[in-house]
CSV table of C-alpha atoms in Angstrom, one decimal:
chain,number,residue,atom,x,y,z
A,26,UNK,CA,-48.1,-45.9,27.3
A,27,UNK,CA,-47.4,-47.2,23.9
A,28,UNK,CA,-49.8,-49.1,21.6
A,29,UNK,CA,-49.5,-52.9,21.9
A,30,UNK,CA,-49.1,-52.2,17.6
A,31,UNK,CA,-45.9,-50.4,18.4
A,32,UNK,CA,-44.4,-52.9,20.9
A,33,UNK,CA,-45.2,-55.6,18.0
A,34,UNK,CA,-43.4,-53.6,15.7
A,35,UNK,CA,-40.3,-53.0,18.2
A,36,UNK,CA,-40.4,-56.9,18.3
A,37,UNK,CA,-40.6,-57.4,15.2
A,38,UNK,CA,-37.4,-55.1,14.6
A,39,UNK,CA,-35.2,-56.7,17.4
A,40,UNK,CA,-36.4,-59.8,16.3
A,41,UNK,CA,-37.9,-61.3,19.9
A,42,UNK,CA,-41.2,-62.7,21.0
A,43,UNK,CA,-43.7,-59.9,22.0
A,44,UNK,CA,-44.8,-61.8,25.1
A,45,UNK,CA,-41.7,-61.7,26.6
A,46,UNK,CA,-42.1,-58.0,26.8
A,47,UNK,CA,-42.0,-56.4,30.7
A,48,UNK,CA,-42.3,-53.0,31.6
A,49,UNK,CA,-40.0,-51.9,33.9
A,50,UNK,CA,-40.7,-47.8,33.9
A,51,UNK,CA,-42.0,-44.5,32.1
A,52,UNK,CA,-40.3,-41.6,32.8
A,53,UNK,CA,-38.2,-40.1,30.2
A,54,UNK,CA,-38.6,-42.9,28.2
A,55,UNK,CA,-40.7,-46.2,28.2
A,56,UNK,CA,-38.3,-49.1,29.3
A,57,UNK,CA,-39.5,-52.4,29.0
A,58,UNK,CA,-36.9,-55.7,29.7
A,59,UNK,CA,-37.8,-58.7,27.0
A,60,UNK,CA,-35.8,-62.1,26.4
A,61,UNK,CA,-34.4,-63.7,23.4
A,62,UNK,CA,-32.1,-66.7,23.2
A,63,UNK,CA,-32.0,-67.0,27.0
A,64,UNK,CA,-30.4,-63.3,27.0
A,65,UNK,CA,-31.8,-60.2,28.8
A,66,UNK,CA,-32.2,-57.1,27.2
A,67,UNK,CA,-33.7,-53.8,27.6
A,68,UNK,CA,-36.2,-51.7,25.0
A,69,UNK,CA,-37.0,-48.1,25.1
A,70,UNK,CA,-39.1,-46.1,23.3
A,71,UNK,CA,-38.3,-42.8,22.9
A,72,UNK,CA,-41.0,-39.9,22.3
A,73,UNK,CA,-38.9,-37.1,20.5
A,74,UNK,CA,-39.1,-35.3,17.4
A,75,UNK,CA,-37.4,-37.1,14.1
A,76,UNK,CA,-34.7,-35.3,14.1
A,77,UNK,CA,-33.3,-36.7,17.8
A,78,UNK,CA,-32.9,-39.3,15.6
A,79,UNK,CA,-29.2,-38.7,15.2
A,80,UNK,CA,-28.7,-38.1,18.8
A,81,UNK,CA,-29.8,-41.2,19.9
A,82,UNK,CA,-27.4,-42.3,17.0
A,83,UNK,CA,-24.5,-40.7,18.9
A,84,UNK,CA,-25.4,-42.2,21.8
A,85,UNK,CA,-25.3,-45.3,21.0
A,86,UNK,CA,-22.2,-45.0,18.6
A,87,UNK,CA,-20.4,-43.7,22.0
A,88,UNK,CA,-21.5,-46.7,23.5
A,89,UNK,CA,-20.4,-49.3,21.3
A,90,UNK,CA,-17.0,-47.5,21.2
A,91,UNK,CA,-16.2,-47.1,25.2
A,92,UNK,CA,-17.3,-51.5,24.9
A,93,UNK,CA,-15.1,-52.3,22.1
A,94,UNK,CA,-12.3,-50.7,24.8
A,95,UNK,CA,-13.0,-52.7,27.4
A,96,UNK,CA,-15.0,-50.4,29.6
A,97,UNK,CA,-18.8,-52.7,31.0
A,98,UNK,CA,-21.9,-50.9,29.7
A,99,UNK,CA,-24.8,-52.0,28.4
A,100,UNK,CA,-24.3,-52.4,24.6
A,101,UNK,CA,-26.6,-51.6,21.9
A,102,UNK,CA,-28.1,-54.2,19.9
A,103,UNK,CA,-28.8,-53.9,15.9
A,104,UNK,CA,-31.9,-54.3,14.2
A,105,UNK,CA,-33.1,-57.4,11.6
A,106,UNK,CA,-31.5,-54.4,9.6
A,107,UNK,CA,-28.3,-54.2,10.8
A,108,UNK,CA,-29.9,-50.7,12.7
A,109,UNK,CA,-28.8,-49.4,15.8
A,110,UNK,CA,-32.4,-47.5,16.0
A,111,UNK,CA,-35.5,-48.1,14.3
A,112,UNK,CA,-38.2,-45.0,14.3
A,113,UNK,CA,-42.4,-45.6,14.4
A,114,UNK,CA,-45.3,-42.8,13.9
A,115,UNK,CA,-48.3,-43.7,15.9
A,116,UNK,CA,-51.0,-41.0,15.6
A,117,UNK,CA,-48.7,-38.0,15.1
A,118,UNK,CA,-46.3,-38.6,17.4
A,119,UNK,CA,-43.0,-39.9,16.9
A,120,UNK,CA,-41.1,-43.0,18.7
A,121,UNK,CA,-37.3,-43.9,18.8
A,122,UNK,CA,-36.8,-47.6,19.8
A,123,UNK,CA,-32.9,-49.0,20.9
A,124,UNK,CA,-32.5,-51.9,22.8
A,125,UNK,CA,-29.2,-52.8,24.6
A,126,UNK,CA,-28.2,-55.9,25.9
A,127,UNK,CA,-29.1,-55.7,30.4
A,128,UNK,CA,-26.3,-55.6,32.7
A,129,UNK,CA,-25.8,-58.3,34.9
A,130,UNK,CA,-26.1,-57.7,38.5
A,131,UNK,CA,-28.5,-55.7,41.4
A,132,UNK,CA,-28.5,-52.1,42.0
A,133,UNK,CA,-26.7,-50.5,45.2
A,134,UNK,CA,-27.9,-51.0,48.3
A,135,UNK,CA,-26.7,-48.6,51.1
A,136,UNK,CA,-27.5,-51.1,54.3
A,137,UNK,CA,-25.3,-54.1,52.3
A,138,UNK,CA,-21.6,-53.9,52.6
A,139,UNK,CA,-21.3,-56.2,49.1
A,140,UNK,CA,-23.4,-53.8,47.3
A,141,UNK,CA,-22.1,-50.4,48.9
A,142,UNK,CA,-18.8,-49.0,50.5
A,143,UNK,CA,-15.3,-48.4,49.2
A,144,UNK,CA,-14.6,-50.6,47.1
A,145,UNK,CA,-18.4,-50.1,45.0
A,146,UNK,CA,-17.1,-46.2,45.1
A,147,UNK,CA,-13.4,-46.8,43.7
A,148,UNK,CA,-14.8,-49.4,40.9
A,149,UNK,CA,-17.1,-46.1,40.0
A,150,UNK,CA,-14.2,-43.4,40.3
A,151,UNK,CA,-12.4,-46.4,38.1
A,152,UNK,CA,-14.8,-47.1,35.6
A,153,UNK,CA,-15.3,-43.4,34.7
A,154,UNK,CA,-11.8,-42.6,34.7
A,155,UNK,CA,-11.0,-44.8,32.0
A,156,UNK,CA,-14.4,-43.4,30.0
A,157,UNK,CA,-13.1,-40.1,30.2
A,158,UNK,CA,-9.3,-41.8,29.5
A,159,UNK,CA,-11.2,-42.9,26.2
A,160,UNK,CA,-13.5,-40.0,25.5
A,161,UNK,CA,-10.1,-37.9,24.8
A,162,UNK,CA,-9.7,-40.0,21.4
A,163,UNK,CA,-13.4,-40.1,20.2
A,164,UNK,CA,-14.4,-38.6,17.2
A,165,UNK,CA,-18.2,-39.2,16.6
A,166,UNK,CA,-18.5,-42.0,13.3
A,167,UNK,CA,-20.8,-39.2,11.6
A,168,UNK,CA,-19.7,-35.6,12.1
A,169,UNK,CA,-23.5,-34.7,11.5
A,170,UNK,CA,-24.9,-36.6,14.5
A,171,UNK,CA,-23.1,-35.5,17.6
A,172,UNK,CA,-24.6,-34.9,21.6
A,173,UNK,CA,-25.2,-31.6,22.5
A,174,UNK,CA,-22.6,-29.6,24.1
A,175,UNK,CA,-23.5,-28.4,27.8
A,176,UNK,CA,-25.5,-25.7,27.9
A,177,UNK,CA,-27.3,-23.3,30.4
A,178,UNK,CA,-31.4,-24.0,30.7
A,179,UNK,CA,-33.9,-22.6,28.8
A,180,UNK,CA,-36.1,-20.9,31.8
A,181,UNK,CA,-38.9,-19.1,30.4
A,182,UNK,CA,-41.7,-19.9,33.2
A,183,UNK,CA,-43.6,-16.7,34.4
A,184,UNK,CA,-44.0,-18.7,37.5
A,185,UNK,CA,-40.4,-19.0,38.7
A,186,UNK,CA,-39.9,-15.3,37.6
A,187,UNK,CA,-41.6,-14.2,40.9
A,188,UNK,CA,-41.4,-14.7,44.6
A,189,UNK,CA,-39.5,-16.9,46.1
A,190,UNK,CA,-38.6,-18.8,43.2
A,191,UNK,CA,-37.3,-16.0,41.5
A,192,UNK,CA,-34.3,-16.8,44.4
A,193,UNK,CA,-33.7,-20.9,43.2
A,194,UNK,CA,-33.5,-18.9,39.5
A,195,UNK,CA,-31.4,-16.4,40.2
A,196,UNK,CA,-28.6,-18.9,42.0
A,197,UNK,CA,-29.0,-21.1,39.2
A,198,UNK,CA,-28.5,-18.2,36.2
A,199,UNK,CA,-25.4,-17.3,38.9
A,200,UNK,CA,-23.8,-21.3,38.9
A,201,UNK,CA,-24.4,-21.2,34.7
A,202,UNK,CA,-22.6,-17.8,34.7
A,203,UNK,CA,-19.3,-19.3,36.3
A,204,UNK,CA,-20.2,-22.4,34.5
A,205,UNK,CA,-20.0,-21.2,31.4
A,206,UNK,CA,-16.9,-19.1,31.4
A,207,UNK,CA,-15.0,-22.2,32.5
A,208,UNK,CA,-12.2,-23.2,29.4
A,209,UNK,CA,-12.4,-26.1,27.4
A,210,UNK,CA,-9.9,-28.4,26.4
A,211,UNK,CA,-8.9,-32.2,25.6
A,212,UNK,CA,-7.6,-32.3,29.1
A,213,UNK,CA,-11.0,-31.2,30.8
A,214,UNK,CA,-14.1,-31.4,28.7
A,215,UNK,CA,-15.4,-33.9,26.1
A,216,UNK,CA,-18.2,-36.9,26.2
A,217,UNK,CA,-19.5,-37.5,29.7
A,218,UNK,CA,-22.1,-39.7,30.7
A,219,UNK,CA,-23.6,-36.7,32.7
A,220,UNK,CA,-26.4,-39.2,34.6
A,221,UNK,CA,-23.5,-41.7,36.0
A,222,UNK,CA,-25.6,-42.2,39.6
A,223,UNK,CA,-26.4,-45.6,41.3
A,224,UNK,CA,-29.6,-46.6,39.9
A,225,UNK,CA,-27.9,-46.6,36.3
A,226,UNK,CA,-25.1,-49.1,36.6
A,227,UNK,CA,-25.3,-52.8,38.3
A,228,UNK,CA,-23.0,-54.3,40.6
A,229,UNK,CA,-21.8,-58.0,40.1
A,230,UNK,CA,-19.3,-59.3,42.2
A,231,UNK,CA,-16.4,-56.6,42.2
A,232,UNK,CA,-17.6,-54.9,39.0
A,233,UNK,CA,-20.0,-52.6,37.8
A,234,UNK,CA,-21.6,-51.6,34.4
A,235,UNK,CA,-22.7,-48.7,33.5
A,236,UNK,CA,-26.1,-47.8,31.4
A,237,UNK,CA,-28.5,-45.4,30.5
A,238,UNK,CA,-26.4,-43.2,28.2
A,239,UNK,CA,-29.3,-41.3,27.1
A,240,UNK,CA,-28.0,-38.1,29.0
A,241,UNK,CA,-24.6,-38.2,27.4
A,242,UNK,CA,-23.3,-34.7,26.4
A,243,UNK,CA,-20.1,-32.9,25.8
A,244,UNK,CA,-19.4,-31.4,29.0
A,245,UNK,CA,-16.7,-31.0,32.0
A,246,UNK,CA,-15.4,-34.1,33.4
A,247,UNK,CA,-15.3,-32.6,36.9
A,248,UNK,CA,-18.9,-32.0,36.1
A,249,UNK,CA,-19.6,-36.1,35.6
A,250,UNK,CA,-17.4,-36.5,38.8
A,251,UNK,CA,-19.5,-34.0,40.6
A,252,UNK,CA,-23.2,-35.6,39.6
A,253,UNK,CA,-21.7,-38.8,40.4
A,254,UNK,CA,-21.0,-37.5,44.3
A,255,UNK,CA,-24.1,-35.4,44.5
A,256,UNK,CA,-26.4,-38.7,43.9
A,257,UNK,CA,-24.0,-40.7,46.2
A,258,UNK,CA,-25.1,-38.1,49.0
A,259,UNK,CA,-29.0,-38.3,47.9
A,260,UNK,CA,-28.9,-42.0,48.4
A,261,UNK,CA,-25.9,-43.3,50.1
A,262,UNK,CA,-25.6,-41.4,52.8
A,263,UNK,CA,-25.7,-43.2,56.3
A,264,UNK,CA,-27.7,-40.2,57.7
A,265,UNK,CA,-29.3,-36.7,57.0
A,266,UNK,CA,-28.0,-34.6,58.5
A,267,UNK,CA,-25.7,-31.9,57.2
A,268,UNK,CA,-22.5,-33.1,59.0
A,269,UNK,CA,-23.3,-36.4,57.8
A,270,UNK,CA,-23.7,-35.5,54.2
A,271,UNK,CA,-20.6,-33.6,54.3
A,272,UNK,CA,-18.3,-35.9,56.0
A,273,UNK,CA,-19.6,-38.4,53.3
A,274,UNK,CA,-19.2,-36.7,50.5
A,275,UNK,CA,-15.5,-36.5,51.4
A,276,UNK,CA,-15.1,-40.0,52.3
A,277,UNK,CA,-17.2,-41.3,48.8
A,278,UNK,CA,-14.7,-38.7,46.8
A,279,UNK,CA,-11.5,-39.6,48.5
A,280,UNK,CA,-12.5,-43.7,47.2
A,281,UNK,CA,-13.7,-42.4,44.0
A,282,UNK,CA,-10.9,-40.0,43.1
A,283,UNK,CA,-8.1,-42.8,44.0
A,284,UNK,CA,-10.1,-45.4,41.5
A,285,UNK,CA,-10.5,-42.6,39.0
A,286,UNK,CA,-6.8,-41.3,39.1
A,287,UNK,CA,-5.7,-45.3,38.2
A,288,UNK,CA,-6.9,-44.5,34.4
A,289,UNK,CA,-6.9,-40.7,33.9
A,290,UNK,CA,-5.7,-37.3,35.2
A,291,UNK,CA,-7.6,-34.5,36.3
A,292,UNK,CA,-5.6,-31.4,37.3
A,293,UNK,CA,-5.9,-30.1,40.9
A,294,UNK,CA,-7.9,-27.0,39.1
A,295,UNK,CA,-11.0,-28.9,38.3
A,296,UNK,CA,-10.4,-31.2,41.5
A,297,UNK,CA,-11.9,-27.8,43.7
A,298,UNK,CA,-14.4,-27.1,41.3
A,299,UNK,CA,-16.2,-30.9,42.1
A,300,UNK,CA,-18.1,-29.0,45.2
A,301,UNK,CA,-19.4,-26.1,42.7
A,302,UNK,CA,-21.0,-28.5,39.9
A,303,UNK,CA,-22.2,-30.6,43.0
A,304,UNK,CA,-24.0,-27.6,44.1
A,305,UNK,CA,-25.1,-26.7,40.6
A,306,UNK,CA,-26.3,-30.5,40.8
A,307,UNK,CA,-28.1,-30.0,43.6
A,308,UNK,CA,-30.0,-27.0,42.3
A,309,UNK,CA,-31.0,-28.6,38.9
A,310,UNK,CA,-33.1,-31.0,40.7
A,311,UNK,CA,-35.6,-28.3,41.6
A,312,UNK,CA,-35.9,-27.3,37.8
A,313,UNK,CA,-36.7,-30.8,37.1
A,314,UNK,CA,-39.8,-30.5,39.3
A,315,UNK,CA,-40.6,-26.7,38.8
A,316,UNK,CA,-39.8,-25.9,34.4
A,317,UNK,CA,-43.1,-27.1,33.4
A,318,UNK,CA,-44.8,-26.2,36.7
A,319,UNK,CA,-48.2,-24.1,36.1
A,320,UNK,CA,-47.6,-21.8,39.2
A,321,UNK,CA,-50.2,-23.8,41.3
A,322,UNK,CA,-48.7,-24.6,44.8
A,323,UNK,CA,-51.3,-27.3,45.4
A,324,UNK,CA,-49.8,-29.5,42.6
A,325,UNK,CA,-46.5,-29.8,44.4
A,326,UNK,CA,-46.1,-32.4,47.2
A,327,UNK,CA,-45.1,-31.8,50.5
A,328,UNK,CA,-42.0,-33.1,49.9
A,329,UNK,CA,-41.2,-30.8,47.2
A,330,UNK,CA,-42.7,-27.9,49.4
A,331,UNK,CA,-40.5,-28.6,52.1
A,332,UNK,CA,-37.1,-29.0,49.7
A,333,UNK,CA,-37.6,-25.5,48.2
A,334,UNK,CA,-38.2,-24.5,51.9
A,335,UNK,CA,-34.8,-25.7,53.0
A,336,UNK,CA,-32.9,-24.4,49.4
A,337,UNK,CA,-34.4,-21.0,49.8
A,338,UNK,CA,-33.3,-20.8,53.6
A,339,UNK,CA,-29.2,-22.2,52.3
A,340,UNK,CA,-29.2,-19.7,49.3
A,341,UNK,CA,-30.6,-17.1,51.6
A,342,UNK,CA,-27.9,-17.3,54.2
A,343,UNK,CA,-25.3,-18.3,51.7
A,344,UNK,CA,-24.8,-22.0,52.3
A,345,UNK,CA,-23.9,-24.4,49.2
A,346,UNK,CA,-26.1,-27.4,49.8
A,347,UNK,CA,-25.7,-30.7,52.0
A,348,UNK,CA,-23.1,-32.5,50.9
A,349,UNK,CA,-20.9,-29.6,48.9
A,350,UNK,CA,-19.8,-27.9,51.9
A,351,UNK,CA,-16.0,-29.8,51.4
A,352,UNK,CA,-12.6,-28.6,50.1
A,353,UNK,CA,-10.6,-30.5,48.3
């Protein structure tokens, strides 16, 4: 957690009352909500080097663009400075505060028919759609500060180099070998959201908007389609068993993909490859759990233990995962 020092200085940059600070979560970043002229907003403090500077720069510059074309997200505010960031040292370390204004709305909720169902799915498939619609004509305001372009992990863990783990690594480096020989073009690839799942936009009345760009590279838009479905399936699905997932997954696309084909068009090509980047998905989440991992068993839960079970038994007897198993 961040000094109480720092959050006076974020307060003091955004220009609202310290006190009405509430912290809301610390996981990639330290979110608090606060309140100035009876408006919500969101803060977060990044930890990263200062050269992420300009990535967070991007970011935000992305933002601002898809909401000055209509599309609902969560726009960045300025600082007293007319800033979009403002950047703090506290005892070596350094922090990258934005704050954006909060959606209006409540997250998803699979058991209420307002807040989940077909027409939540082809508002999503909509909303993205005309992002990637816009992303085609985007050119970054400073050709120095740009988001990454996708690339394949960095793996370099002894731990996962060896039994059984050695099998989730080896399907991944096989996914980020067909990934990565995929072409490039206007058409296909460019500035994706790459995190668009439920818990990161709000639903108010019939729309939604969209936040938490913080993931936002250059990247496949089948790809953004794809994490989109795989997080619908984690959390959306009405049971868990593989049938289930499955016969969801193709319900959730066929609403998604009609929203999304209102605003921009994706060639049947990269329509089939949705169930590979799914699958690629799917096998990421593991790596989130397991890259920094120090090789002892005992520090991962039962949950975790049982999950690598299950993906060792599918990659072992050549299943995709729960959910990917569709053709389209």
């Amino acid at each position: 957690m961040v000094s109480k020092e720092l959050l006076g200085r974020a307060a003091e940059s955004f220009g609202f009352e310290v006190d009405t600070l509430v912290f809301l979560s610390n996981s990639c970043n330290e979110v608090y909500r606060f309140s100035k002229n009876n408006q919500l907003y969101i803060l977060r403090l990044s930890e990263k080097p200062p050269a992420y500077v300009k990535k967070i720069k991007a970011e935000v510059d992305w933002v601002s663009y898809l909401v000055q074309r209509g599309v609902r997200a969560s726009l960045p505010i300025q600082t007293s400075d007319q800033q979009f960031v403002a950047v703090y040292r506290e005892q070596d370390q350094c922090y990258i505060a934005t704050a954006f204004r909060m959606a209006s709305g409540r997250f998803f909720d699979k058991n209420n028919l307002q807040l989940w169902g077909p027409p939540i799915f082809n508002k999503w498939g909509e909303t993205m759609g005309i992002m990637h619609l816009l992303t085609k004509s985007y050119t970054a305001a400073d050709a120095a500060a740009q988001r990454d372009d996708w690339g394949t992990w960095n793996m370099d863990n002894p731990y996962l180099q060896q039994g059984r783990y050695h099998i989730l690594l080896e399907k991944l480096k096989s996914l980020e070998n067909t990934i990565a020989s995929l072409p490039k073009d206007t058409q296909s690839y460019g500035l994706i959201h790459n995190d668009f799942h439920p818990y990161n936009f709000h639903i108010d009345n019939d729309d939604i908007t969209v936040f938490d760009f913080d993931d936002s590279i250059y990247g496949w838009f089948a790809l953004d389609i794809a994490i989109a479905t795989t997080h619908a399936v984690w959390w959306g699905s009405p049971a868990e068993d593989r049938k289930s997932k499955n016969d969801f997954a193709k319900r959730f696309l066929d609403e998604f993909l009609t929203g999304y084909f209102k605003h921009n068009d994706l060639d049947t090509y990269w329509v089939k490859q949705i169930p590979m980047f799914m699958d690629y998905r799917n096998l990421c989440s593991y790596f989130w759990w397991l890259n920094s991992w120090d090789g002892d068993e005992r520090r991962l839960s039962e949950f975790q233990q049982t999950a690598i079970t299950q993906a060792i038994n599918l990659i072992q007897s050549g299943q995709r995962f729960d959910g990917c198993d569709i053709q389209l």
